[in-house]
């Protein structure tokens, strides 16, 4: 037997959301094992909401994850509304998507500037960049504040939005606030373009180049966005969101409280901004479409680091899309915030595009209570693929200084923008 | 406090929302000249869990054996330990089914799958170490952080809020979701500090800041209103448990509310 060296480990990957580590075991002839250890405790969200009143369960689900609490809330509510046979009015749907876009803008801005950029600029912490990168930190805060404010106005707050209820919203902002929202979005557009420019210059490590299966929602109405009724795979296959269990399997892995997901039985795949672009670029419009066409060579489907640039492109897109959706709602002004809903028995599945990739909720409702819940989060979908890319990086650099190796593998993980907390509520087998 | 105040922000099992709330505060930049971040994995790569700190903020519930060891270590290293948010203070939403066994919950979610860590039922930090101050909420309001941090920095001690959300709701002049819509609003028995955020949007309070001590809640009128609206004791108790499953006074408090009616 060949000698095995001490594992190279990162106990706690910094600047991601949640607690996870990387462990790389090296032998005489190369990398033996690569593991993403998920050390955050289990939270049993599906189990604890069983038998609970639907509205209370819907208040609890967003608590799976703070970075994408709006994504969780809106996906859970859509699944619940499908289950009870309710379809929201178009203008309500448009405003929910605006709330979702608030989450997208905040989350992408935080990820790109506070979690990713410090690595490229040689800082251990984004707060240390304040003096030398005033402009960048200023843009980060402006975009983040815009997203938070949109969620405050439409969701009651930026984290754990209680204002989204079955049938619509508790209360809607007034017309003047929506007009202000449009104005603030327009003013943010140059900042998003600057972000795209900035991230288009950053290194994409060739060590991790290779084929990737991309999975994303096929956008409703063929307009690039968050909601859809079909899942689209980059191999050309499409299936209704209700069939997710037929094509994606989840497995418990020993080193993680989060399960791993595989397409067609054993194939790891990627979800997130890059897969959305790879599968749905033809549905983009406006300035984002132009930037996509002119930067195709950088938005490579074969490199997970391109996910960062894809997020920057989405900042541009979702700002323009948000303005259009607000116009759609304003055209029908005044809007009643909510319709009466009757909580009937039924089963519903919703898959939407959270900032870091698809999130699925399957809910069964019986007598006003949750009778079954299955939730798969973006990071749980991504883990298996993430491990593949960490391994590719490790295989090229296992002879380097361990600090360098740790740094590079952490960057691979960060490019996925993982929500580790989110993945650890874990889904049913 | 003299010199730079050493601050650590530690995460147990949670949604990371309390840290996110703090990280999103622009005011944090003003704090930098006065503070040194010793440990905060969410923003600082050079973070150290073993170093001494003046103030330790802990978010999340204790949910693995490893986290039991971690909180003990934090306590040894810190002058002031602050439990931040509903998970650290009350065990969090992951405690909602506290009465079911860990084995049962595990089986529902993981089946026969095994992992190499030791899971536990989620518990508040206080079940393991002494906590000096609590910041309530899921997530806490930004002003909660500003108040606590600011007060510590000038060498003083922040006070606890001892009145319910109802007080703030009345001051804001919002229509009452309990009286006018008959919804099971927990505003009357939930610790204030959120400016009645949810009732302000016409949404019933779910009690994310935790129950106020039962000796200051508005029992008489509240109990009558719950009863008049046809809201049962069981319904209130179940709703309270979302954020208060570990509160030792919970059943006693709800019992007391409904007893008043019968008398």
mmCIF file with all atom_site columns, C-alpha atoms in Angstrom, chain A residues 12-19 23 35 37-50 52-53 55-57 59-60 62-67 106 110 114-115 119 123-128 130 137 141 144-145 148 152-160 162-165 169-172 252-259 338 369 403 406-408 410 414 421-422 424-429, chain B residues 11-26 28-29 32 37 39-47 49 59 61 63-64 66-67 70 87 92-98 100 102-122 137-142 174 181 183-184 194 197-204 206 208-209 235 238-240 242-243:
data_model
loop_
_atom_site.group_PDB
_atom_site.id
_atom_site.type_symbol
_atom_site.label_atom_id
_atom_site.label_alt_id
_atom_site.label_comp_id
_atom_site.label_asym_id
_atom_site.label_entity_id
_atom_site.label_seq_id
_atom_site.pdbx_PDB_ins_code
_atom_site.Cartn_x
_atom_site.Cartn_y
_atom_site.Cartn_z
_atom_site.occupancy
_atom_site.B_iso_or_equiv
_atom_site.pdbx_formal_charge
_atom_site.auth_seq_id
_atom_site.auth_comp_id
_atom_site.auth_asym_id
_atom_site.auth_atom_id
_atom_site.pdbx_PDB_model_num
ATOM 1   C CA . UNK A 1 12  ? -14.379 25.960 8.055  1.00 0.00 ? 12  UNK A CA 1
ATOM 2   C CA . UNK A 1 13  ? -14.542 27.562 4.623  1.00 0.00 ? 13  UNK A CA 1
ATOM 3   C CA . UNK A 1 14  ? -14.730 31.292 5.119  1.00 0.00 ? 14  UNK A CA 1
ATOM 4   C CA . UNK A 1 15  ? -16.933 33.727 3.234  1.00 0.00 ? 15  UNK A CA 1
ATOM 5   C CA . UNK A 1 16  ? -19.672 31.311 2.322  1.00 0.00 ? 16  UNK A CA 1
ATOM 6   C CA . UNK A 1 17  ? -23.027 31.006 3.980  1.00 0.00 ? 17  UNK A CA 1
ATOM 7   C CA . UNK A 1 18  ? -23.044 28.128 6.458  1.00 0.00 ? 18  UNK A CA 1
ATOM 8   C CA . UNK A 1 19  ? -20.446 25.794 7.899  1.00 0.00 ? 19  UNK A CA 1
ATOM 9   C CA . UNK A 1 23  ? -10.659 17.618 3.103  1.00 0.00 ? 23  UNK A CA 1
ATOM 10  C CA . UNK A 1 35  ? -14.543 15.561 0.483  1.00 0.00 ? 35  UNK A CA 1
ATOM 11  C CA . UNK A 1 37  ? -17.538 18.114 4.823  1.00 0.00 ? 37  UNK A CA 1
ATOM 12  C CA . UNK A 1 38  ? -20.771 19.720 5.832  1.00 0.00 ? 38  UNK A CA 1
ATOM 13  C CA . UNK A 1 39  ? -20.541 20.184 9.559  1.00 0.00 ? 39  UNK A CA 1
ATOM 14  C CA . UNK A 1 40  ? -23.533 22.351 10.233 1.00 0.00 ? 40  UNK A CA 1
ATOM 15  C CA . UNK A 1 41  ? -26.160 20.452 12.198 1.00 0.00 ? 41  UNK A CA 1
ATOM 16  C CA . UNK A 1 42  ? -29.328 18.974 10.730 1.00 0.00 ? 42  UNK A CA 1
ATOM 17  C CA . UNK A 1 43  ? -32.489 21.062 10.895 1.00 0.00 ? 43  UNK A CA 1
ATOM 18  C CA . UNK A 1 44  ? -35.194 18.621 9.761  1.00 0.00 ? 44  UNK A CA 1
ATOM 19  C CA . UNK A 1 45  ? -37.392 21.231 8.099  1.00 0.00 ? 45  UNK A CA 1
ATOM 20  C CA . UNK A 1 46  ? -39.529 18.681 6.259  1.00 0.00 ? 46  UNK A CA 1
ATOM 21  C CA . UNK A 1 47  ? -40.076 16.664 9.403  1.00 0.00 ? 47  UNK A CA 1
ATOM 22  C CA . UNK A 1 48  ? -40.855 19.539 11.786 1.00 0.00 ? 48  UNK A CA 1
ATOM 23  C CA . UNK A 1 49  ? -43.470 21.093 9.504  1.00 0.00 ? 49  UNK A CA 1
ATOM 24  C CA . UNK A 1 50  ? -45.419 17.845 9.025  1.00 0.00 ? 50  UNK A CA 1
ATOM 25  C CA . UNK A 1 52  ? -48.499 21.875 11.006 1.00 0.00 ? 52  UNK A CA 1
ATOM 26  C CA . UNK A 1 53  ? -50.915 24.542 9.790  1.00 0.00 ? 53  UNK A CA 1
ATOM 27  C CA . UNK A 1 55  ? -49.610 29.292 6.942  1.00 0.00 ? 55  UNK A CA 1
ATOM 28  C CA . UNK A 1 56  ? -47.340 28.583 9.896  1.00 0.00 ? 56  UNK A CA 1
ATOM 29  C CA . UNK A 1 57  ? -45.244 26.125 7.887  1.00 0.00 ? 57  UNK A CA 1
ATOM 30  C CA . UNK A 1 59  ? -43.610 31.206 7.772  1.00 0.00 ? 59  UNK A CA 1
ATOM 31  C CA . UNK A 1 60  ? -41.012 28.663 8.840  1.00 0.00 ? 60  UNK A CA 1
ATOM 32  C CA . UNK A 1 62  ? -37.813 30.700 4.588  1.00 0.00 ? 62  UNK A CA 1
ATOM 33  C CA . UNK A 1 63  ? -35.845 30.197 7.794  1.00 0.00 ? 63  UNK A CA 1
ATOM 34  C CA . UNK A 1 64  ? -33.976 27.444 5.954  1.00 0.00 ? 64  UNK A CA 1
ATOM 35  C CA . UNK A 1 65  ? -31.749 30.157 4.557  1.00 0.00 ? 65  UNK A CA 1
ATOM 36  C CA . UNK A 1 66  ? -31.283 33.875 5.072  1.00 0.00 ? 66  UNK A CA 1
ATOM 37  C CA . UNK A 1 67  ? -29.454 34.712 1.830  1.00 0.00 ? 67  UNK A CA 1
ATOM 38  C CA . UNK A 1 106 ? -28.923 41.719 -2.890 1.00 0.00 ? 106 UNK A CA 1
ATOM 39  C CA . UNK A 1 110 ? -23.108 40.419 -1.547 1.00 0.00 ? 110 UNK A CA 1
ATOM 40  C CA . UNK A 1 114 ? -18.033 40.683 -0.213 1.00 0.00 ? 114 UNK A CA 1
ATOM 41  C CA . UNK A 1 115 ? -17.381 36.971 -0.647 1.00 0.00 ? 115 UNK A CA 1
ATOM 42  C CA . UNK A 1 119 ? -9.742  36.740 -2.867 1.00 0.00 ? 119 UNK A CA 1
ATOM 43  C CA . UNK A 1 123 ? -7.809  40.654 1.189  1.00 0.00 ? 123 UNK A CA 1
ATOM 44  C CA . UNK A 1 124 ? -8.950  38.256 3.862  1.00 0.00 ? 124 UNK A CA 1
ATOM 45  C CA . UNK A 1 125 ? -12.035 40.323 4.560  1.00 0.00 ? 125 UNK A CA 1
ATOM 46  C CA . UNK A 1 126 ? -14.055 42.777 2.450  1.00 0.00 ? 126 UNK A CA 1
ATOM 47  C CA . UNK A 1 127 ? -14.161 45.406 5.199  1.00 0.00 ? 127 UNK A CA 1
ATOM 48  C CA . UNK A 1 128 ? -10.416 45.853 4.772  1.00 0.00 ? 128 UNK A CA 1
ATOM 49  C CA . UNK A 1 130 ? -12.761 50.127 2.170  1.00 0.00 ? 130 UNK A CA 1
ATOM 50  C CA . UNK A 1 137 ? -17.453 48.932 -1.812 1.00 0.00 ? 137 UNK A CA 1
ATOM 51  C CA . UNK A 1 141 ? -23.479 48.714 -0.610 1.00 0.00 ? 141 UNK A CA 1
ATOM 52  C CA . UNK A 1 144 ? -27.206 45.522 -1.612 1.00 0.00 ? 144 UNK A CA 1
ATOM 53  C CA . UNK A 1 145 ? -29.272 48.365 -0.149 1.00 0.00 ? 145 UNK A CA 1
ATOM 54  C CA . UNK A 1 148 ? -32.884 44.944 0.706  1.00 0.00 ? 148 UNK A CA 1
ATOM 55  C CA . UNK A 1 152 ? -38.532 45.601 2.852  1.00 0.00 ? 152 UNK A CA 1
ATOM 56  C CA . UNK A 1 153 ? -41.246 47.236 0.763  1.00 0.00 ? 153 UNK A CA 1
ATOM 57  C CA . UNK A 1 154 ? -42.685 44.085 -0.787 1.00 0.00 ? 154 UNK A CA 1
ATOM 58  C CA . UNK A 1 155 ? -41.798 41.468 1.809  1.00 0.00 ? 155 UNK A CA 1
ATOM 59  C CA . UNK A 1 156 ? -41.937 43.443 5.094  1.00 0.00 ? 156 UNK A CA 1
ATOM 60  C CA . UNK A 1 157 ? -38.217 42.898 5.590  1.00 0.00 ? 157 UNK A CA 1
ATOM 61  C CA . UNK A 1 158 ? -35.074 41.789 3.793  1.00 0.00 ? 158 UNK A CA 1
ATOM 62  C CA . UNK A 1 159 ? -34.703 38.515 5.693  1.00 0.00 ? 159 UNK A CA 1
ATOM 63  C CA . UNK A 1 160 ? -37.702 36.226 6.320  1.00 0.00 ? 160 UNK A CA 1
ATOM 64  C CA . UNK A 1 162 ? -43.743 37.705 6.277  1.00 0.00 ? 162 UNK A CA 1
ATOM 65  C CA . UNK A 1 163 ? -45.668 39.928 3.854  1.00 0.00 ? 163 UNK A CA 1
ATOM 66  C CA . UNK A 1 164 ? -46.091 37.152 1.259  1.00 0.00 ? 164 UNK A CA 1
ATOM 67  C CA . UNK A 1 165 ? -49.220 35.181 2.105  1.00 0.00 ? 165 UNK A CA 1
ATOM 68  C CA . UNK A 1 169 ? -49.529 39.966 -0.130 1.00 0.00 ? 169 UNK A CA 1
ATOM 69  C CA . UNK A 1 170 ? -50.552 41.210 3.311  1.00 0.00 ? 170 UNK A CA 1
ATOM 70  C CA . UNK A 1 171 ? -50.176 44.779 2.058  1.00 0.00 ? 171 UNK A CA 1
ATOM 71  C CA . UNK A 1 172 ? -48.766 46.390 -1.084 1.00 0.00 ? 172 UNK A CA 1
ATOM 72  C CA . UNK A 1 252 ? -27.012 10.438 1.796  1.00 0.00 ? 252 UNK A CA 1
ATOM 73  C CA . UNK A 1 253 ? -23.227 10.707 1.941  1.00 0.00 ? 253 UNK A CA 1
ATOM 74  C CA . UNK A 1 254 ? -21.301 9.867  5.056  1.00 0.00 ? 254 UNK A CA 1
ATOM 75  C CA . UNK A 1 255 ? -19.275 13.065 5.390  1.00 0.00 ? 255 UNK A CA 1
ATOM 76  C CA . UNK A 1 256 ? -22.142 15.508 5.136  1.00 0.00 ? 256 UNK A CA 1
ATOM 77  C CA . UNK A 1 257 ? -25.408 16.453 6.764  1.00 0.00 ? 257 UNK A CA 1
ATOM 78  C CA . UNK A 1 258 ? -26.437 17.516 3.249  1.00 0.00 ? 258 UNK A CA 1
ATOM 79  C CA . UNK A 1 259 ? -27.372 14.985 0.624  1.00 0.00 ? 259 UNK A CA 1
ATOM 80  C CA . UNK A 1 338 ? -54.772 39.589 -1.941 1.00 0.00 ? 338 UNK A CA 1
ATOM 81  C CA . UNK A 1 369 ? -52.122 21.117 7.299  1.00 0.00 ? 369 UNK A CA 1
ATOM 82  C CA . UNK A 1 403 ? -1.906  27.245 1.844  1.00 0.00 ? 403 UNK A CA 1
ATOM 83  C CA . UNK A 1 406 ? -6.505  25.593 0.334  1.00 0.00 ? 406 UNK A CA 1
ATOM 84  C CA . UNK A 1 407 ? -6.923  29.041 -1.152 1.00 0.00 ? 407 UNK A CA 1
ATOM 85  C CA . UNK A 1 408 ? -7.623  27.695 -4.651 1.00 0.00 ? 408 UNK A CA 1
ATOM 86  C CA . UNK A 1 410 ? -11.938 27.486 -1.348 1.00 0.00 ? 410 UNK A CA 1
ATOM 87  C CA . UNK A 1 414 ? -17.062 30.079 -3.417 1.00 0.00 ? 414 UNK A CA 1
ATOM 88  C CA . UNK A 1 421 ? -27.168 26.252 5.881  1.00 0.00 ? 421 UNK A CA 1
ATOM 89  C CA . UNK A 1 422 ? -29.739 25.940 3.198  1.00 0.00 ? 422 UNK A CA 1
ATOM 90  C CA . UNK A 1 424 ? -28.565 21.118 5.593  1.00 0.00 ? 424 UNK A CA 1
ATOM 91  C CA . UNK A 1 425 ? -32.249 21.092 6.317  1.00 0.00 ? 425 UNK A CA 1
ATOM 92  C CA . UNK A 1 426 ? -32.033 18.182 3.859  1.00 0.00 ? 426 UNK A CA 1
ATOM 93  C CA . UNK A 1 427 ? -34.765 16.443 2.027  1.00 0.00 ? 427 UNK A CA 1
ATOM 94  C CA . UNK A 1 428 ? -36.550 13.154 2.376  1.00 0.00 ? 428 UNK A CA 1
ATOM 95  C CA . UNK A 1 429 ? -35.283 10.031 0.714  1.00 0.00 ? 429 UNK A CA 1
ATOM 96  C CA . UNK B 2 11  ? -22.122 30.401 14.064 1.00 0.00 ? 11  UNK B CA 1
ATOM 97  C CA . UNK B 2 12  ? -23.807 27.279 15.296 1.00 0.00 ? 12  UNK B CA 1
ATOM 98  C CA . UNK B 2 13  ? -26.625 25.705 13.281 1.00 0.00 ? 13  UNK B CA 1
ATOM 99  C CA . UNK B 2 14  ? -28.822 28.365 11.726 1.00 0.00 ? 14  UNK B CA 1
ATOM 100 C CA . UNK B 2 15  ? -29.851 30.114 8.516  1.00 0.00 ? 15  UNK B CA 1
ATOM 101 C CA . UNK B 2 16  ? -26.982 32.624 9.000  1.00 0.00 ? 16  UNK B CA 1
ATOM 102 C CA . UNK B 2 17  ? -29.562 35.430 8.963  1.00 0.00 ? 17  UNK B CA 1
ATOM 103 C CA . UNK B 2 18  ? -28.314 37.142 12.139 1.00 0.00 ? 18  UNK B CA 1
ATOM 104 C CA . UNK B 2 19  ? -24.810 37.404 10.710 1.00 0.00 ? 19  UNK B CA 1
ATOM 105 C CA . UNK B 2 20  ? -26.202 38.520 7.392  1.00 0.00 ? 20  UNK B CA 1
ATOM 106 C CA . UNK B 2 21  ? -28.190 41.217 9.151  1.00 0.00 ? 21  UNK B CA 1
ATOM 107 C CA . UNK B 2 22  ? -25.023 42.482 10.850 1.00 0.00 ? 22  UNK B CA 1
ATOM 108 C CA . UNK B 2 23  ? -22.943 42.163 7.666  1.00 0.00 ? 23  UNK B CA 1
ATOM 109 C CA . UNK B 2 24  ? -25.519 44.224 5.786  1.00 0.00 ? 24  UNK B CA 1
ATOM 110 C CA . UNK B 2 25  ? -25.255 47.170 8.147  1.00 0.00 ? 25  UNK B CA 1
ATOM 111 C CA . UNK B 2 26  ? -23.414 50.070 6.562  1.00 0.00 ? 26  UNK B CA 1
ATOM 112 C CA . UNK B 2 28  ? -20.363 48.459 10.532 1.00 0.00 ? 28  UNK B CA 1
ATOM 113 C CA . UNK B 2 29  ? -17.794 50.482 8.611  1.00 0.00 ? 29  UNK B CA 1
ATOM 114 C CA . UNK B 2 32  ? -14.016 49.387 12.285 1.00 0.00 ? 32  UNK B CA 1
ATOM 115 C CA . UNK B 2 37  ? -12.681 41.164 14.190 1.00 0.00 ? 37  UNK B CA 1
ATOM 116 C CA . UNK B 2 39  ? -13.420 35.522 14.340 1.00 0.00 ? 39  UNK B CA 1
ATOM 117 C CA . UNK B 2 40  ? -16.211 35.878 11.803 1.00 0.00 ? 40  UNK B CA 1
ATOM 118 C CA . UNK B 2 41  ? -16.016 33.178 9.173  1.00 0.00 ? 41  UNK B CA 1
ATOM 119 C CA . UNK B 2 42  ? -18.747 34.672 7.030  1.00 0.00 ? 42  UNK B CA 1
ATOM 120 C CA . UNK B 2 43  ? -16.643 37.720 6.162  1.00 0.00 ? 43  UNK B CA 1
ATOM 121 C CA . UNK B 2 44  ? -13.103 37.073 7.453  1.00 0.00 ? 44  UNK B CA 1
ATOM 122 C CA . UNK B 2 45  ? -10.842 34.348 6.064  1.00 0.00 ? 45  UNK B CA 1
ATOM 123 C CA . UNK B 2 46  ? -8.317  34.802 8.880  1.00 0.00 ? 46  UNK B CA 1
ATOM 124 C CA . UNK B 2 47  ? -10.743 33.791 11.617 1.00 0.00 ? 47  UNK B CA 1
ATOM 125 C CA . UNK B 2 49  ? -12.175 30.292 17.086 1.00 0.00 ? 49  UNK B CA 1
ATOM 126 C CA . UNK B 2 59  ? -25.925 32.785 16.493 1.00 0.00 ? 59  UNK B CA 1
ATOM 127 C CA . UNK B 2 61  ? -28.771 26.606 18.064 1.00 0.00 ? 61  UNK B CA 1
ATOM 128 C CA . UNK B 2 63  ? -27.285 21.019 17.183 1.00 0.00 ? 63  UNK B CA 1
ATOM 129 C CA . UNK B 2 64  ? -24.242 18.746 17.166 1.00 0.00 ? 64  UNK B CA 1
ATOM 130 C CA . UNK B 2 66  ? -19.127 19.463 18.127 1.00 0.00 ? 66  UNK B CA 1
ATOM 131 C CA . UNK B 2 67  ? -21.150 22.620 18.746 1.00 0.00 ? 67  UNK B CA 1
ATOM 132 C CA . UNK B 2 70  ? -17.481 25.038 20.564 1.00 0.00 ? 70  UNK B CA 1
ATOM 133 C CA . UNK B 2 87  ? -31.946 30.088 17.436 1.00 0.00 ? 87  UNK B CA 1
ATOM 134 C CA . UNK B 2 92  ? -35.041 28.472 16.875 1.00 0.00 ? 92  UNK B CA 1
ATOM 135 C CA . UNK B 2 93  ? -37.588 27.073 14.453 1.00 0.00 ? 93  UNK B CA 1
ATOM 136 C CA . UNK B 2 94  ? -35.598 23.849 14.255 1.00 0.00 ? 94  UNK B CA 1
ATOM 137 C CA . UNK B 2 95  ? -36.926 23.145 17.771 1.00 0.00 ? 95  UNK B CA 1
ATOM 138 C CA . UNK B 2 96  ? -40.559 23.288 16.646 1.00 0.00 ? 96  UNK B CA 1
ATOM 139 C CA . UNK B 2 97  ? -40.945 19.516 17.057 1.00 0.00 ? 97  UNK B CA 1
ATOM 140 C CA . UNK B 2 98  ? -39.037 19.361 20.303 1.00 0.00 ? 98  UNK B CA 1
ATOM 141 C CA . UNK B 2 100 ? -40.551 14.206 18.925 1.00 0.00 ? 100 UNK B CA 1
ATOM 142 C CA . UNK B 2 102 ? -34.294 12.884 17.409 1.00 0.00 ? 102 UNK B CA 1
ATOM 143 C CA . UNK B 2 103 ? -34.411 9.338  16.014 1.00 0.00 ? 103 UNK B CA 1
ATOM 144 C CA . UNK B 2 104 ? -37.875 9.876  14.598 1.00 0.00 ? 104 UNK B CA 1
ATOM 145 C CA . UNK B 2 105 ? -36.955 13.174 12.952 1.00 0.00 ? 105 UNK B CA 1
ATOM 146 C CA . UNK B 2 106 ? -33.754 11.678 11.607 1.00 0.00 ? 106 UNK B CA 1
ATOM 147 C CA . UNK B 2 107 ? -35.604 8.762  10.073 1.00 0.00 ? 107 UNK B CA 1
ATOM 148 C CA . UNK B 2 108 ? -38.183 10.996 8.403  1.00 0.00 ? 108 UNK B CA 1
ATOM 149 C CA . UNK B 2 109 ? -35.469 12.989 6.682  1.00 0.00 ? 109 UNK B CA 1
ATOM 150 C CA . UNK B 2 110 ? -32.445 10.708 6.255  1.00 0.00 ? 110 UNK B CA 1
ATOM 151 C CA . UNK B 2 111 ? -34.077 7.254  6.313  1.00 0.00 ? 111 UNK B CA 1
ATOM 152 C CA . UNK B 2 112 ? -31.343 4.755  7.191  1.00 0.00 ? 112 UNK B CA 1
ATOM 153 C CA . UNK B 2 113 ? -28.593 7.094  6.004  1.00 0.00 ? 113 UNK B CA 1
ATOM 154 C CA . UNK B 2 114 ? -25.725 7.762  8.419  1.00 0.00 ? 114 UNK B CA 1
ATOM 155 C CA . UNK B 2 115 ? -23.176 10.560 8.690  1.00 0.00 ? 115 UNK B CA 1
ATOM 156 C CA . UNK B 2 116 ? -19.965 10.745 10.668 1.00 0.00 ? 116 UNK B CA 1
ATOM 157 C CA . UNK B 2 117 ? -21.012 13.636 12.928 1.00 0.00 ? 117 UNK B CA 1
ATOM 158 C CA . UNK B 2 118 ? -23.118 13.459 16.079 1.00 0.00 ? 118 UNK B CA 1
ATOM 159 C CA . UNK B 2 119 ? -26.441 15.241 15.613 1.00 0.00 ? 119 UNK B CA 1
ATOM 160 C CA . UNK B 2 120 ? -28.476 16.546 18.566 1.00 0.00 ? 120 UNK B CA 1
ATOM 161 C CA . UNK B 2 121 ? -31.898 18.025 18.996 1.00 0.00 ? 121 UNK B CA 1
ATOM 162 C CA . UNK B 2 122 ? -31.543 21.807 18.568 1.00 0.00 ? 122 UNK B CA 1
ATOM 163 C CA . UNK B 2 137 ? -35.580 38.190 16.750 1.00 0.00 ? 137 UNK B CA 1
ATOM 164 C CA . UNK B 2 138 ? -35.572 36.053 13.660 1.00 0.00 ? 138 UNK B CA 1
ATOM 165 C CA . UNK B 2 139 ? -33.654 37.918 12.473 1.00 0.00 ? 139 UNK B CA 1
ATOM 166 C CA . UNK B 2 140 ? -32.900 40.688 14.997 1.00 0.00 ? 140 UNK B CA 1
ATOM 167 C CA . UNK B 2 141 ? -33.520 44.250 13.849 1.00 0.00 ? 141 UNK B CA 1
ATOM 168 C CA . UNK B 2 142 ? -30.469 46.276 12.876 1.00 0.00 ? 142 UNK B CA 1
ATOM 169 C CA . UNK B 2 174 ? -51.980 49.947 12.832 1.00 0.00 ? 174 UNK B CA 1
ATOM 170 C CA . UNK B 2 181 ? -59.596 40.147 11.372 1.00 0.00 ? 181 UNK B CA 1
ATOM 171 C CA . UNK B 2 183 ? -56.248 36.177 13.196 1.00 0.00 ? 183 UNK B CA 1
ATOM 172 C CA . UNK B 2 184 ? -54.126 34.439 15.864 1.00 0.00 ? 184 UNK B CA 1
ATOM 173 C CA . UNK B 2 194 ? -39.673 45.240 15.823 1.00 0.00 ? 194 UNK B CA 1
ATOM 174 C CA . UNK B 2 197 ? -43.393 45.113 11.602 1.00 0.00 ? 197 UNK B CA 1
ATOM 175 C CA . UNK B 2 198 ? -45.725 42.280 10.552 1.00 0.00 ? 198 UNK B CA 1
ATOM 176 C CA . UNK B 2 199 ? -49.023 43.646 11.913 1.00 0.00 ? 199 UNK B CA 1
ATOM 177 C CA . UNK B 2 200 ? -48.042 46.839 10.068 1.00 0.00 ? 200 UNK B CA 1
ATOM 178 C CA . UNK B 2 201 ? -48.358 44.816 6.863  1.00 0.00 ? 201 UNK B CA 1
ATOM 179 C CA . UNK B 2 202 ? -51.650 43.325 8.028  1.00 0.00 ? 202 UNK B CA 1
ATOM 180 C CA . UNK B 2 203 ? -49.968 40.011 8.820  1.00 0.00 ? 203 UNK B CA 1
ATOM 181 C CA . UNK B 2 204 ? -50.461 38.318 12.202 1.00 0.00 ? 204 UNK B CA 1
ATOM 182 C CA . UNK B 2 206 ? -45.812 34.737 14.622 1.00 0.00 ? 206 UNK B CA 1
ATOM 183 C CA . UNK B 2 208 ? -40.265 35.502 16.250 1.00 0.00 ? 208 UNK B CA 1
ATOM 184 C CA . UNK B 2 209 ? -38.835 37.610 19.093 1.00 0.00 ? 209 UNK B CA 1
ATOM 185 C CA . UNK B 2 235 ? -53.910 26.881 18.618 1.00 0.00 ? 235 UNK B CA 1
ATOM 186 C CA . UNK B 2 238 ? -48.880 25.421 18.886 1.00 0.00 ? 238 UNK B CA 1
ATOM 187 C CA . UNK B 2 239 ? -48.191 28.801 17.326 1.00 0.00 ? 239 UNK B CA 1
ATOM 188 C CA . UNK B 2 240 ? -46.101 29.899 20.297 1.00 0.00 ? 240 UNK B CA 1
ATOM 189 C CA . UNK B 2 242 ? -42.623 27.836 16.565 1.00 0.00 ? 242 UNK B CA 1
ATOM 190 C CA . UNK B 2 243 ? -40.140 30.088 18.364 1.00 0.00 ? 243 UNK B CA 1
#
